[in-house]
Coordinates of C-alpha atoms (C1' of nucleotides) in Angstrom, one line a residue:
Chain E
M21 CA 11.1 2.6 -23.8
R22 CA 7.6 2.7 -22.3
K23 CA 5.8 5.9 -22.0
I24 CA 3.6 5.9 -18.9
L25 CA 1.2 8.3 -17.3
V26 CA 0.6 7.4 -13.7
T27 CA -1.9 8.9 -11.3
S28 CA -2.7 8.6 -7.6
A29 CA -6.2 9.3 -6.5
L30 CA -7.0 13.0 -5.8
P31 CA -7.1 13.9 -2.1
Y32 CA -10.3 15.8 -1.2
A33 CA -9.7 19.4 -0.3
N34 CA -11.5 19.5 3.0
G35 CA -8.9 17.9 5.3
S36 CA -5.3 17.1 5.9
I37 CA -3.3 14.3 4.4
H38 CA -3.0 11.4 6.8
L39 CA -1.2 8.1 7.1
G40 CA -4.0 6.3 5.3
H41 CA -3.7 8.6 2.2
L42 CA 0.1 8.0 2.3
V43 CA -0.2 4.3 1.7
E44 CA -1.3 5.1 -1.8
Y45 CA 1.1 8.0 -2.5
I46 CA 4.0 6.0 -1.2
Q47 CA 3.1 2.9 -3.2
T48 CA 2.7 4.9 -6.3
D49 CA 5.8 7.0 -5.7
I50 CA 8.0 3.9 -5.2
W51 CA 6.6 2.4 -8.4
C52 CA 7.3 5.6 -10.3
R53 CA 10.8 6.0 -9.0
Y54 CA 11.5 2.4 -10.0
Q55 CA 10.2 3.2 -13.5
R56 CA 12.5 6.1 -13.7
M57 CA 15.4 3.9 -12.6
I58 CA 14.9 1.6 -15.5
A59 CA 14.7 4.5 -17.9
N60 CA 11.0 4.5 -18.8
E61 CA 9.4 7.8 -19.6
I62 CA 7.1 8.4 -16.8
H63 CA 4.8 11.3 -15.8
Y64 CA 3.3 11.2 -12.3
V65 CA 0.4 13.5 -11.8
C66 CA -2.2 14.2 -9.2
A67 CA -4.4 17.1 -8.0
D68 CA -6.6 18.3 -5.2
D69 CA -10.2 17.3 -5.6
T70 CA -11.8 20.6 -4.8
H71 CA -15.5 20.6 -5.7
G72 CA -18.7 19.6 -4.0
T73 CA -20.9 20.3 -1.0
P74 CA -18.4 19.5 1.8
V75 CA -15.8 22.0 0.5
M76 CA -18.5 24.6 0.0
L77 CA -19.9 24.2 3.5
M78 CA -16.5 24.1 5.1
A79 CA -15.5 27.4 3.5
E80 CA -18.7 29.0 4.6
K81 CA -18.0 27.8 8.2
E82 CA -14.6 29.3 8.1
N83 CA -15.9 32.5 6.5
I84 CA -13.8 32.3 3.4
T85 CA -14.6 31.7 -0.2
P86 CA -14.2 28.1 -1.4
E87 CA -11.5 29.3 -3.8
K88 CA -9.5 30.6 -0.8
L89 CA -10.1 27.4 1.2
V90 CA -8.9 25.3 -1.8
E91 CA -5.9 27.4 -2.2
L92 CA -4.9 27.0 1.5
V93 CA -5.4 23.3 1.4
H94 CA -3.4 23.0 -1.8
K95 CA -0.5 24.7 -0.1
E96 CA -0.7 22.3 2.9
H97 CA -1.1 19.2 0.8
S98 CA 1.8 20.2 -1.5
Q99 CA 4.1 20.7 1.4
D100 CA 3.1 17.3 2.9
F101 CA 3.7 15.5 -0.3
N102 CA 7.0 17.2 -0.8
D103 CA 8.2 16.3 2.7
F104 CA 7.3 12.7 2.2
N105 CA 9.3 12.7 -1.1
V106 CA 6.3 12.0 -3.2
S107 CA 7.7 12.8 -6.6
F108 CA 4.7 14.2 -8.5
D109 CA 5.6 15.8 -11.8
N110 CA 2.6 17.9 -11.3
F111 CA 0.3 18.3 -8.3
Y112 CA -2.6 20.4 -9.5
S113 CA -6.2 21.3 -8.7
T114 CA -9.5 20.3 -10.2
N115 CA -10.5 23.9 -9.8
S116 CA -8.5 24.9 -12.8
I117 CA -9.1 26.4 -16.2
E118 CA -7.8 23.2 -17.9
N119 CA -10.2 21.1 -15.9
K120 CA -13.1 23.4 -16.7
E121 CA -12.5 23.3 -20.4
L122 CA -11.9 19.5 -20.5
S123 CA -15.0 18.8 -18.4
E124 CA -17.2 21.0 -20.6
S125 CA -15.8 19.5 -23.8
I126 CA -16.2 15.9 -22.5
Y127 CA -19.7 16.7 -21.5
K128 CA -20.6 18.1 -24.9
K129 CA -19.1 15.1 -26.6
L130 CA -21.2 12.8 -24.4
A131 CA -24.2 14.9 -25.2
N132 CA -23.5 14.7 -28.9
N133 CA -23.2 11.0 -28.6
N134 CA -26.6 10.9 -27.2
K135 CA -25.3 9.7 -23.8
I136 CA -26.8 12.5 -21.7
E137 CA -30.5 12.6 -20.7
K138 CA -32.5 15.1 -18.6
K139 CA -34.8 13.7 -16.0
E140 CA -37.0 15.2 -13.4
I141 CA -36.3 13.7 -9.9
E142 CA -37.4 14.4 -6.4
Q143 CA -34.8 15.3 -3.8
F144 CA -34.8 16.4 -0.3
Y145 CA -34.6 20.2 0.2
D146 CA -33.6 22.3 3.1
T147 CA -36.0 25.2 3.0
E148 CA -34.1 27.3 5.5
K149 CA -30.7 26.9 3.8
E150 CA -32.4 26.9 0.4
M151 CA -30.5 24.0 -1.0
F152 CA -30.9 20.4 -2.0
L153 CA -29.5 17.9 0.4
P154 CA -27.2 15.1 -0.4
D155 CA -28.2 11.9 1.4
R156 CA -25.4 12.1 3.9
Y157 CA -26.7 15.5 5.0
I158 CA -29.9 14.0 6.2
K159 CA -30.1 12.3 9.6
G160 CA -32.8 10.8 11.7
E161 CA -33.9 7.7 13.6
C162 CA -33.5 4.3 12.1
P163 CA -36.8 2.9 11.1
K164 CA -35.8 -0.6 12.1
C165 CA -34.0 -0.2 15.4
G166 CA -34.8 3.3 16.4
A167 CA -31.1 4.4 16.8
I168 CA -30.8 8.1 16.6
D169 CA -28.6 10.3 14.4
Q170 CA -28.4 7.7 11.6
Y171 CA -27.6 8.7 8.0
G172 CA -30.2 8.6 5.2
D173 CA -28.9 5.4 3.6
S174 CA -28.1 2.9 6.3
C175 CA -28.0 2.4 10.0
E176 CA -24.6 2.0 11.7
E177 CA -26.2 0.3 14.7
C178 CA -28.2 -2.4 13.1
G179 CA -26.8 -2.4 9.6
S180 CA -30.1 -2.2 7.8
T181 CA -30.4 -0.1 4.6
Y182 CA -33.3 2.1 3.6
N183 CA -34.2 5.3 1.8
P184 CA -33.9 8.7 3.4
T185 CA -37.7 8.9 3.3
D186 CA -37.9 6.0 5.7
L187 CA -36.1 7.9 8.5
I188 CA -38.1 8.9 11.5
K189 CA -37.9 12.5 12.5
A190 CA -35.6 13.3 9.6
Y191 CA -33.7 16.6 9.8
S192 CA -31.1 18.5 7.8
V193 CA -27.7 18.3 9.2
I194 CA -27.1 21.8 8.0
S195 CA -30.0 23.7 9.5
G196 CA -31.7 21.2 11.7
T197 CA -35.0 21.7 10.0
P198 CA -37.0 18.8 8.5
P199 CA -36.3 18.4 4.8
V200 CA -39.1 18.5 2.3
K201 CA -39.3 16.8 -1.0
K202 CA -38.9 19.0 -4.1
K203 CA -38.8 18.3 -7.8
T204 CA -35.7 19.2 -9.8
E205 CA -34.3 18.5 -13.2
H206 CA -31.1 16.5 -13.4
Y207 CA -28.7 15.4 -16.1
F208 CA -27.9 11.8 -16.3
F209 CA -25.1 9.9 -18.1
K210 CA -26.7 6.9 -19.7
L211 CA -24.4 4.3 -18.1
S212 CA -27.0 1.6 -18.6
E213 CA -26.2 1.8 -22.3
C214 CA -22.5 1.1 -21.6
S215 CA -22.8 -2.3 -20.1
D216 CA -21.5 -4.2 -23.0
F217 CA -18.6 -2.0 -23.5
L218 CA -17.8 -2.0 -19.8
E219 CA -18.1 -5.8 -19.3
E220 CA -15.7 -6.3 -22.1
W221 CA -13.3 -3.6 -20.9
T222 CA -13.2 -4.8 -17.3
R223 CA -12.4 -8.3 -18.5
S224 CA -9.5 -7.1 -20.7
G225 CA -6.8 -7.4 -18.1
T226 CA -7.0 -3.9 -16.8
L227 CA -8.1 -4.9 -13.3
Q228 CA -6.9 -7.2 -10.5
L229 CA -8.8 -10.4 -10.2
E230 CA -10.4 -9.3 -6.9
A231 CA -11.6 -6.1 -8.5
S232 CA -13.2 -7.7 -11.5
N233 CA -15.0 -10.2 -9.2
K234 CA -16.3 -7.2 -7.4
L235 CA -17.5 -5.6 -10.6
K236 CA -19.3 -8.8 -11.7
E237 CA -21.6 -8.2 -8.8
W238 CA -22.5 -4.7 -10.1
F239 CA -23.0 -5.9 -13.6
E240 CA -25.4 -8.6 -12.3
A241 CA -27.4 -6.0 -10.5
G242 CA -27.5 -4.0 -13.7
L243 CA -26.0 -0.6 -14.3
S244 CA -28.2 2.4 -13.7
D245 CA -27.8 5.8 -15.2
W246 CA -25.5 8.2 -13.4
D247 CA -26.7 11.5 -12.1
I248 CA -23.9 13.9 -13.0
S249 CA -25.6 17.2 -12.1
R250 CA -26.2 19.1 -8.8
D251 CA -28.3 22.1 -8.1
A252 CA -27.0 25.5 -7.0
P253 CA -25.7 26.4 -4.6
Y254 CA -22.7 24.1 -5.4
F255 CA -19.0 24.7 -5.6
G256 CA -18.0 23.4 -9.0
F257 CA -18.3 24.0 -12.8
E258 CA -21.6 25.1 -14.2
I259 CA -23.0 22.9 -16.9
P260 CA -23.0 24.6 -20.3
N261 CA -26.4 25.8 -21.3
A262 CA -27.9 24.8 -18.0
P263 CA -27.9 27.7 -15.6
G264 CA -28.0 26.8 -11.9
K265 CA -26.9 23.2 -12.7
F266 CA -23.4 22.1 -11.8
F267 CA -21.3 19.1 -12.6
Y268 CA -21.3 16.5 -9.8
V269 CA -17.8 16.4 -8.3
W270 CA -17.2 12.8 -9.4
L271 CA -17.6 13.9 -13.0
D272 CA -14.8 16.4 -13.0
A273 CA -12.6 14.7 -10.4
P274 CA -11.1 12.0 -12.7
I275 CA -11.0 14.6 -15.5
G276 CA -8.6 16.3 -13.1
Y277 CA -6.0 13.6 -14.0
M278 CA -6.2 14.9 -17.6
A279 CA -6.2 18.5 -16.6
S280 CA -3.1 18.0 -14.4
F281 CA -1.3 16.3 -17.2
K282 CA -2.4 19.0 -19.6
K283 CA -0.8 21.6 -17.4
L284 CA 2.4 19.5 -17.3
A285 CA 2.3 18.9 -21.0
D286 CA 2.1 22.7 -21.7
K287 CA 4.9 23.4 -19.4
K288 CA 7.2 20.6 -20.6
N289 CA 6.2 20.6 -24.2
L290 CA 4.8 17.1 -24.1
S291 CA 2.0 16.0 -26.5
F292 CA -1.3 15.9 -24.7
S293 CA -3.0 13.9 -27.4
E294 CA -0.2 11.3 -27.5
Y295 CA -1.3 10.3 -24.1
W296 CA -5.0 10.7 -24.3
E297 CA -6.2 10.2 -27.9
E298 CA -8.1 7.1 -28.7
G299 CA -5.8 4.2 -29.6
S300 CA -2.9 5.9 -27.8
Q301 CA 0.2 3.7 -27.5
T302 CA 1.2 5.1 -24.2
E303 CA 0.1 3.6 -20.9
L304 CA -2.3 5.2 -18.5
I305 CA -2.2 3.7 -15.0
H306 CA -4.3 4.7 -12.0
F307 CA -3.4 3.8 -8.5
I308 CA -6.6 4.0 -6.3
G309 CA -8.1 2.8 -3.0
K310 CA -10.6 0.0 -3.3
D311 CA -13.4 2.3 -2.2
I312 CA -13.4 4.2 -5.4
L313 CA -13.1 1.3 -7.7
Y314 CA -16.7 1.9 -8.9
F315 CA -15.8 5.3 -10.2
H316 CA -12.6 4.3 -11.9
A317 CA -13.7 1.0 -13.4
L318 CA -17.2 2.0 -14.6
F319 CA -17.9 5.7 -14.8
W320 CA -14.4 6.8 -15.8
P321 CA -13.7 4.4 -18.7
A322 CA -17.3 4.9 -20.0
T323 CA -16.9 8.6 -19.8
L324 CA -13.6 8.5 -21.7
S325 CA -14.6 6.0 -24.3
F326 CA -17.9 7.7 -25.2
S327 CA -16.2 11.1 -25.5
G328 CA -13.5 9.8 -27.8
F329 CA -10.6 9.3 -25.5
R330 CA -8.4 6.4 -24.7
T331 CA -9.2 4.3 -21.6
P332 CA -6.9 3.4 -18.7
S333 CA -4.4 0.6 -19.3
K334 CA -4.4 -0.6 -15.7
I335 CA -6.2 0.2 -12.5
Y336 CA -4.2 -0.8 -9.4
A337 CA -6.4 -0.8 -6.3
H338 CA -5.0 -1.2 -2.8
G339 CA -6.7 -1.8 0.5
F340 CA -7.1 0.5 3.5
L341 CA -4.8 1.2 6.3
T342 CA -5.6 0.1 9.8
V343 CA -3.6 1.2 12.8
N344 CA -2.9 -1.4 15.5
G345 CA -5.4 -3.6 13.8
E346 CA -8.3 -1.2 14.0
K347 CA -9.8 1.5 11.8
M348 CA -8.0 4.8 12.3
S349 CA -9.7 6.6 15.1
K350 CA -9.5 10.2 16.3
S351 CA -10.2 9.3 19.9
R352 CA -7.4 6.7 20.0
G353 CA -5.0 9.2 18.4
T354 CA -4.4 6.9 15.5
F355 CA -5.9 9.3 12.9
V356 CA -2.4 10.5 12.3
T357 CA -1.8 13.4 9.9
A358 CA 1.2 13.5 7.6
R359 CA 2.3 16.7 9.4
S360 CA 2.2 15.3 12.9
Y361 CA 4.3 12.3 11.7
L362 CA 6.9 14.6 10.3
D363 CA 6.9 16.8 13.4
T364 CA 7.5 13.9 15.8
I365 CA 9.1 11.1 13.9
K366 CA 10.8 13.3 11.3
N367 CA 12.1 10.7 8.9
P368 CA 9.7 9.8 6.0
D369 CA 11.8 6.9 5.0
Y370 CA 10.8 4.9 8.1
L371 CA 7.2 5.0 7.0
R372 CA 8.0 4.4 3.4
Y373 CA 10.1 1.4 4.3
Y374 CA 7.4 0.0 6.6
Y375 CA 4.7 0.3 3.9
F376 CA 7.0 -1.1 1.4
S377 CA 7.6 -4.1 3.6
K378 CA 3.9 -4.8 3.7
L379 CA 2.5 -3.8 0.4
N380 CA 1.6 -6.2 -2.5
D381 CA -0.6 -6.3 -5.5
S382 CA -3.8 -7.1 -3.7
M383 CA -6.7 -5.1 -2.4
E384 CA -6.2 -6.4 1.1
D385 CA -6.0 -3.9 4.0
I386 CA -2.6 -3.3 5.5
D387 CA -2.0 -2.8 9.2
L388 CA 0.4 -0.3 10.7
N389 CA 1.2 -1.9 14.0
L390 CA 3.1 0.8 15.9
E391 CA 5.2 -1.5 18.0
D392 CA 6.0 -3.6 15.0
F393 CA 6.8 -0.4 13.2
I394 CA 9.4 0.6 15.8
V395 CA 10.9 -2.8 16.0
K396 CA 11.0 -3.4 12.2
V397 CA 12.7 0.0 11.5
N398 CA 15.2 -0.6 14.2
S399 CA 16.1 -4.1 13.5
D400 CA 15.9 -4.2 9.7
L401 CA 17.2 -0.8 8.8
V402 CA 19.5 0.1 11.7
G403 CA 20.4 -3.3 13.0
K404 CA 21.0 -5.1 9.7
F405 CA 21.1 -2.7 6.8
I406 CA 23.0 0.3 8.1
N407 CA 25.0 -2.0 10.3
I408 CA 27.0 -3.1 7.2
P409 CA 28.9 0.1 6.5
S410 CA 28.9 0.9 10.2
R411 CA 30.8 -2.2 11.1
T412 CA 33.2 -2.3 8.1
S413 CA 34.0 1.3 7.1
G414 CA 36.2 1.9 10.1
F415 CA 38.8 -0.6 8.9
I416 CA 38.8 0.9 5.4
K417 CA 39.5 4.3 6.9
K418 CA 42.1 3.2 9.4
Y419 CA 44.2 0.9 7.2
F420 CA 43.3 1.7 3.6
N421 CA 42.8 5.4 3.4
N422 CA 39.1 5.1 2.5
I423 CA 40.0 3.2 -0.7
I424 CA 38.0 0.1 -1.4
I425 CA 38.6 -2.7 -3.9
S426 CA 36.4 -2.6 -6.9
T427 CA 34.0 -5.4 -7.6
E428 CA 36.1 -7.0 -10.4
E429 CA 39.3 -7.0 -8.4
I430 CA 37.8 -8.9 -5.5
S431 CA 39.3 -12.3 -5.6
I432 CA 38.2 -14.4 -2.7
Q433 CA 35.6 -17.0 -3.8
D434 CA 33.2 -16.3 -1.0
S435 CA 33.2 -12.6 -1.6
K436 CA 32.9 -12.9 -5.3
Q437 CA 29.9 -15.1 -5.0
I438 CA 28.0 -12.6 -2.8
I439 CA 28.5 -9.8 -5.2
D440 CA 27.8 -11.8 -8.3
D441 CA 24.6 -13.0 -6.7
L442 CA 23.5 -9.5 -5.8
I443 CA 24.1 -8.3 -9.3
S444 CA 22.4 -11.3 -10.8
I445 CA 19.1 -10.7 -8.9
K446 CA 18.6 -7.5 -10.9
E447 CA 16.0 -8.9 -13.2
E448 CA 14.1 -10.4 -10.3
V449 CA 14.2 -7.1 -8.4
I450 CA 12.9 -5.4 -11.5
S451 CA 10.0 -7.8 -12.0
L452 CA 9.0 -7.6 -8.4
Y453 CA 8.9 -3.9 -8.5
E454 CA 7.0 -4.0 -11.7
A455 CA 4.4 -6.3 -10.3
R456 CA 4.1 -4.3 -7.1
L457 CA 5.1 -7.3 -5.0
F458 CA 6.9 -5.0 -2.6
S459 CA 6.7 -7.2 0.5
K460 CA 8.2 -10.1 -1.4
L461 CA 10.9 -7.9 -2.8
N462 CA 11.7 -6.7 0.6
R463 CA 12.1 -10.3 1.9
L464 CA 14.5 -10.9 -1.0
L465 CA 16.6 -7.8 -0.2
M466 CA 16.6 -8.4 3.5
S467 CA 17.8 -11.9 3.0
Y468 CA 20.8 -10.5 1.2
T469 CA 21.3 -8.0 3.9
E470 CA 21.4 -10.8 6.4
R471 CA 23.8 -12.8 4.2
V472 CA 26.3 -9.9 4.2
N473 CA 26.2 -9.7 7.9
E474 CA 26.7 -13.4 8.2
Y475 CA 29.6 -13.2 5.8
V476 CA 31.3 -10.5 7.9
N477 CA 30.8 -12.6 11.0
R478 CA 32.4 -15.6 9.4
L479 CA 35.4 -13.8 8.0
E480 CA 36.0 -11.8 11.2
P481 CA 37.7 -8.7 10.0
W482 CA 38.3 -7.6 13.6
I483 CA 40.5 -10.6 14.1
L484 CA 42.3 -10.1 10.8
A485 CA 43.0 -6.5 11.7
K486 CA 45.2 -7.6 14.6
N487 CA 47.8 -8.9 12.1
D488 CA 50.0 -6.1 10.7
A489 CA 50.4 -8.0 7.4
E490 CA 46.7 -7.5 6.8
H491 CA 47.1 -3.7 6.7
T492 CA 48.3 -3.7 3.1
S493 CA 46.2 -3.1 0.1
M494 CA 44.4 -6.2 -1.4
S495 CA 44.8 -8.1 1.9
M496 CA 42.1 -10.4 3.2
L497 CA 40.9 -7.7 5.5
H498 CA 40.7 -5.2 2.6
Q499 CA 38.8 -7.7 0.6
V500 CA 36.3 -8.6 3.2
C501 CA 35.4 -5.0 4.1
S502 CA 35.3 -4.0 0.4
T503 CA 33.0 -6.9 -0.3
A504 CA 30.6 -5.8 2.4
L505 CA 30.7 -2.2 1.2
Q506 CA 30.2 -3.0 -2.4
S507 CA 27.3 -5.3 -1.5
F508 CA 25.8 -2.6 0.6
R509 CA 26.0 -0.2 -2.3
V510 CA 24.2 -2.6 -4.6
L511 CA 21.5 -3.1 -2.0
S512 CA 21.1 0.6 -1.6
I513 CA 20.6 1.1 -5.3
Y514 CA 17.9 -1.5 -5.2
Y515 CA 16.3 0.2 -2.2
S516 CA 16.6 3.7 -3.6
P517 CA 13.0 4.0 -4.9
V518 CA 11.8 3.2 -1.4
M519 CA 14.1 5.4 0.7
P520 CA 15.2 8.4 -1.3
D521 CA 16.5 10.4 1.6
L522 CA 18.6 7.6 3.1
T523 CA 19.9 6.3 -0.2
S524 CA 20.9 9.7 -1.3
K525 CA 23.0 10.0 1.8
I526 CA 24.5 6.6 1.0
A527 CA 25.3 7.8 -2.5
E528 CA 27.2 10.7 -1.0
F529 CA 29.1 8.3 1.2
Y530 CA 30.3 6.6 -2.0
G531 CA 31.0 10.0 -3.6
E532 CA 28.1 9.8 -6.0
S533 CA 25.0 11.8 -6.6
N534 CA 21.5 10.2 -6.3
Y535 CA 21.0 6.8 -7.8
Q536 CA 19.1 7.5 -11.0
S537 CA 19.6 4.2 -12.8
I538 CA 19.6 0.7 -11.7
E539 CA 22.6 0.2 -14.0
A540 CA 24.6 2.0 -11.3
I541 CA 25.1 -1.5 -9.8
H542 CA 27.7 -2.1 -12.5
K543 CA 29.8 1.0 -11.8
N544 CA 33.2 0.7 -10.3
I545 CA 33.6 2.4 -7.0
K546 CA 36.9 2.9 -5.4
N547 CA 36.5 5.5 -2.7
I548 CA 34.3 6.1 0.3
S549 CA 34.1 9.0 2.6
D550 CA 34.4 8.9 6.3
Y551 CA 31.4 7.1 7.7
K552 CA 28.9 9.1 9.7
H553 CA 25.8 7.6 11.2
L554 CA 23.2 7.4 8.5
L555 CA 20.2 6.6 10.6
T556 CA 19.1 6.9 14.2
R557 CA 16.9 4.4 16.0
L558 CA 13.3 5.1 16.3
D559 CA 12.2 5.4 19.9
K560 CA 8.8 4.8 21.5
V561 CA 8.8 8.3 22.9
S562 CA 8.4 9.9 19.5
V563 CA 5.7 7.5 18.4
D564 CA 3.8 8.2 21.6
S565 CA 4.1 11.9 21.2
M566 CA 2.8 11.5 17.6
L567 CA -0.3 9.7 19.0
R568 CA -0.7 12.4 21.7
K569 CA -0.7 15.1 19.0
N570 CA -3.5 13.5 17.2
S571 CA -5.6 12.7 20.3
I572 CA -8.7 14.8 20.8
Chain P
rG10 C1' -29.8 -7.7 4.6
rG11 C1' -27.0 -8.7 -0.3
rU12 C1' -22.1 -9.1 -2.4
rG13 C1' -16.7 -9.5 -2.3
rA14 C1' -12.7 -10.6 0.7
rU15 C1' -9.8 -12.1 5.0
rG16 C1' -8.9 -15.6 9.4
rU17 C1' -1.4 -19.8 9.5
rA18 C1' 3.6 -19.4 15.8
rG19 C1' 3.2 -13.7 21.1
rC20 C1' 3.5 -9.7 16.8
rU21 C1' 3.8 -8.8 11.3
rC22 C1' 3.4 -11.9 7.3
rA23 C1' 5.2 -16.2 3.2
rG24 C1' 3.1 -20.7 1.7
rU25 C1' 3.2 -22.0 -6.7
rU26 C1' -1.1 -26.4 -10.1
rG27 C1' -3.5 -30.6 -2.9
rG28 C1' 2.1 -34.6 -1.9
rU29 C1' 7.3 -36.4 2.7
rU30 C1' 8.3 -34.2 10.0
rA31 C1' 4.0 -26.3 8.1
rG32 C1' 8.1 -21.5 6.9
rA33 C1' 10.5 -16.3 7.5
rG34 C1' 11.5 -11.8 10.2
rC35 C1' 10.7 -9.6 14.8
rG36 C1' 10.0 -10.9 20.0
rC37 C1' 11.6 -14.7 23.8
rA38 C1' 15.6 -18.4 25.9
rG39 C1' 20.6 -20.2 25.6
rC40 C1' 25.5 -19.9 23.3
rA41 C1' 29.3 -17.4 20.4
rU42 C1' 31.5 -12.7 19.3
rU43 C1' 33.1 -7.6 20.4
rC44 C1' 34.1 -4.6 14.1
rA45 C1' 29.4 -2.0 14.7
rU46 C1' 24.2 3.1 17.7
rA47 C1' 23.8 -3.9 23.3
rA48 C1' 24.5 -3.9 16.8
rU49 C1' 25.8 -9.3 14.4
rG50 C1' 26.0 -14.8 14.0
rC51 C1' 24.5 -19.8 15.7
rU52 C1' 21.0 -23.0 18.4
rG53 C1' 16.3 -23.6 20.6
rA54 C1' 11.3 -23.3 22.6
rG55 C1' 6.6 -21.9 20.3
rG56 C1' 1.3 -23.5 15.6
rU57 C1' -4.5 -29.7 16.2
rC58 C1' -3.0 -23.6 9.7
rG59 C1' -10.9 -19.7 12.8
rA60 C1' -14.7 -24.2 14.0
rG61 C1' -17.1 -28.5 12.1
rA62 C1' -18.2 -31.9 8.2
rG63 C1' -17.0 -33.9 3.3
rU64 C1' -14.0 -35.3 -1.3
rU65 C1' -9.1 -37.9 -1.8
rC66 C1' -4.1 -42.8 -1.1
rA67 C1' -2.9 -37.6 0.5
rA68 C1' -5.7 -30.8 2.4
rG69 C1' -3.2 -24.9 5.3
rU70 C1' -4.2 -25.8 -0.1
rC71 C1' -10.6 -28.4 -3.1
rU72 C1' -16.4 -28.5 -1.5
rC73 C1' -20.3 -27.4 2.1
rU74 C1' -22.0 -25.3 6.8
rC75 C1' -21.0 -22.1 10.8
rC76 C1' -18.2 -18.3 13.6
rA77 C1' -15.3 -13.7 13.6
rU78 C1' -13.2 -9.4 11.2
rC79 C1' -13.1 -5.8 7.1
rA80 C1' -15.0 -3.4 2.8
rC81 C1' -18.7 -2.1 -0.9
rC82 C1' -24.0 -1.5 -1.9
rA83 C1' -23.8 3.8 -7.2

RNA sequence: GGUGAUGUAGCUCAGUUGGUUAGAGCGCAGCAUUCAUAAUGCUGAGGUCGAGAGUUCAAGUCUCUCCAUCACCA
C-alpha cells in the first residue's frame, strides 16, 4: 500500500473560487478518489493562501481586519469546495499557528545552513501611504509606445519589458502619488547556491517533460537569490529577530501544505515526520497550475532540502482554462464563479465530467466550450450512459420483480463477453487514472457505454417482451436486461471518482452504499430498486443565466 | 523582445518509434427502431493534417523559415 500526501495549489484569499480554479481541484479530487478506490492511504490537503499586500489592502478597503477577511473568505471557499465534492481531508489556512511555527523553524534552519543573506536594496515607496510598493502597484506610461496605465514590468499594448524606473509619469496605484526610491534592508534566500542540487532534482523524474524543458531555460539564465522579506505594513508572519520585516507570501504559502497536514496529523493521529522527514518513504505530490511552476520546482524543493526536509515526489502541472476559446473575461460573463455555477446549473457532476473528458497529463490549456458542454453532457451522460438503466430496468420491474441475474449466471455468449471485457479492463482503467490520462480513459469508458447500447439494440428486448414465454426467470429477456444493468454497474464503479453524486445515486439503485473500492465490480448483485430518473438534461437557459449572473 | 508550447473534419479532440485509401465523439443528412427524458442503432457527406521549402522509397509524424494563438520572464 502506498502512502501519499496530495496537495492542490492554495487559492488566494482575496476572491471567489471560479471555474478556472476548479480544473485543478477537480483533477486532483478525481485522482485522490481513484487512489482511495484502490486502497492506497491518501491524504489530500489544501489551504487558503492568506498573506500579502492584496489581502491587506482589500481588508482595508472593506474596513475589516485582514484576519476577519480571511475568515470570511475561508468560509466561502470551504462551502464551494464542499459543494463541488472536492474531498479534502483538510482545508486549512496559511494564517495558522502551525504555519507560523513551521515557517519560522524552516527560516531558522536555512539561516543556520548559511542560506540566508541580508542585503540593502532600493525599492519604490509611497510617501503618502507610507509603504513600499510591489511592482504591480506602480503604473505609468510605457516608455516605448506611450500607452497609459501600464504596469511597472511590461507593457500590455506593445509587449516590451522594462523596469519600473523607466515608466513615464509613474504613480502609486494606492495613493496616486509619484513613488520615490528608498533604501531598505531585505533578506534573501541564496538560491544561486542551489543550482546544482536543483538541476539534479528537476531531472530526477519529478516533473513532466514540458516542465523540465521550461526549467532548463531558467537554469541557463542562472538562478538569482530570492527576496523572501517584505517591509511593514504587511499582512503575514514577522521574521524572527527582524522587527518590521515579514516573510514574503510565497515563502509561507507552500509551507501551508505542511501546516495543513500538521493539523490533520494532530487530529487523526498520523505521523507528521513520516511524511516530511528527509528520506521519507511516503509520496508527496503537488498538483499545480503551470503559472506557479517556478515556485514549486525551484524555491520549494530548495527550501525543503536546505532546511532538512524531504522534497516532493512529483509535481503535476496543468494548463489554464479558457472559456469558448478565450481567456475568461468578466465583460463576456465567462469569469464564472463556482457559486454562480451551482446556483444556475446545480449539478457539479456535469462540470466534473466535462473536465474529466478533456484533461490529460500535459500542461496544455483546456477549453470549456459552453455549447460543447451542453451537448456533451446531454449526449454522453443522459443519451448514452443513463440511457442504459432507463431503457432496460422497466422490463426487470414488470416481469422479474426487480431481480436481475448475477454476472456468473448469465449464459448467453454475447452477454458474457461484454461483462467479461468490462471486468478485464480494470487494470487499464487503473493505469489511465494513475497516469492522469483522463480524456483517454473517458474514451475507453464511453466506447463500452456505446457497446452496451448497441447490444441492447441488437437483442431487442422490447420484441422479446411480447412473447409470454420470455416472462419467466432466466429467459432471454431477463438475460439481456440483466447484462445491460450489470454492465452499467461496472461502468458506474469506474466512473465513481469522476461523478460522486451521480454514482452514489446509482449505488442506491443497486441497493448499495457508495462505491469505495474498485473491487466492487466483482460483487454479485441480484436486486435493483425501481428506476427513477437519475439525471436531467442540461438546457441552454441555465447556461445563459449563469453567464448573465457573471456579466458586469 | 527572449523562452516554452500549441495549430488535424462545423465543434471538442485521438493519432505509439515516419509506412498501405488520416480517426473518434458531437453536430449535419438519410435509413432502421420505438424499450428509453425525440433517447438508441446503421449508413453517409465533410479534412491539400496553419503556410512554404527540405530530408526520405515513404511525413500529420523529422529539419528549416514564416504566420497565428497561448503562457512564462523570478
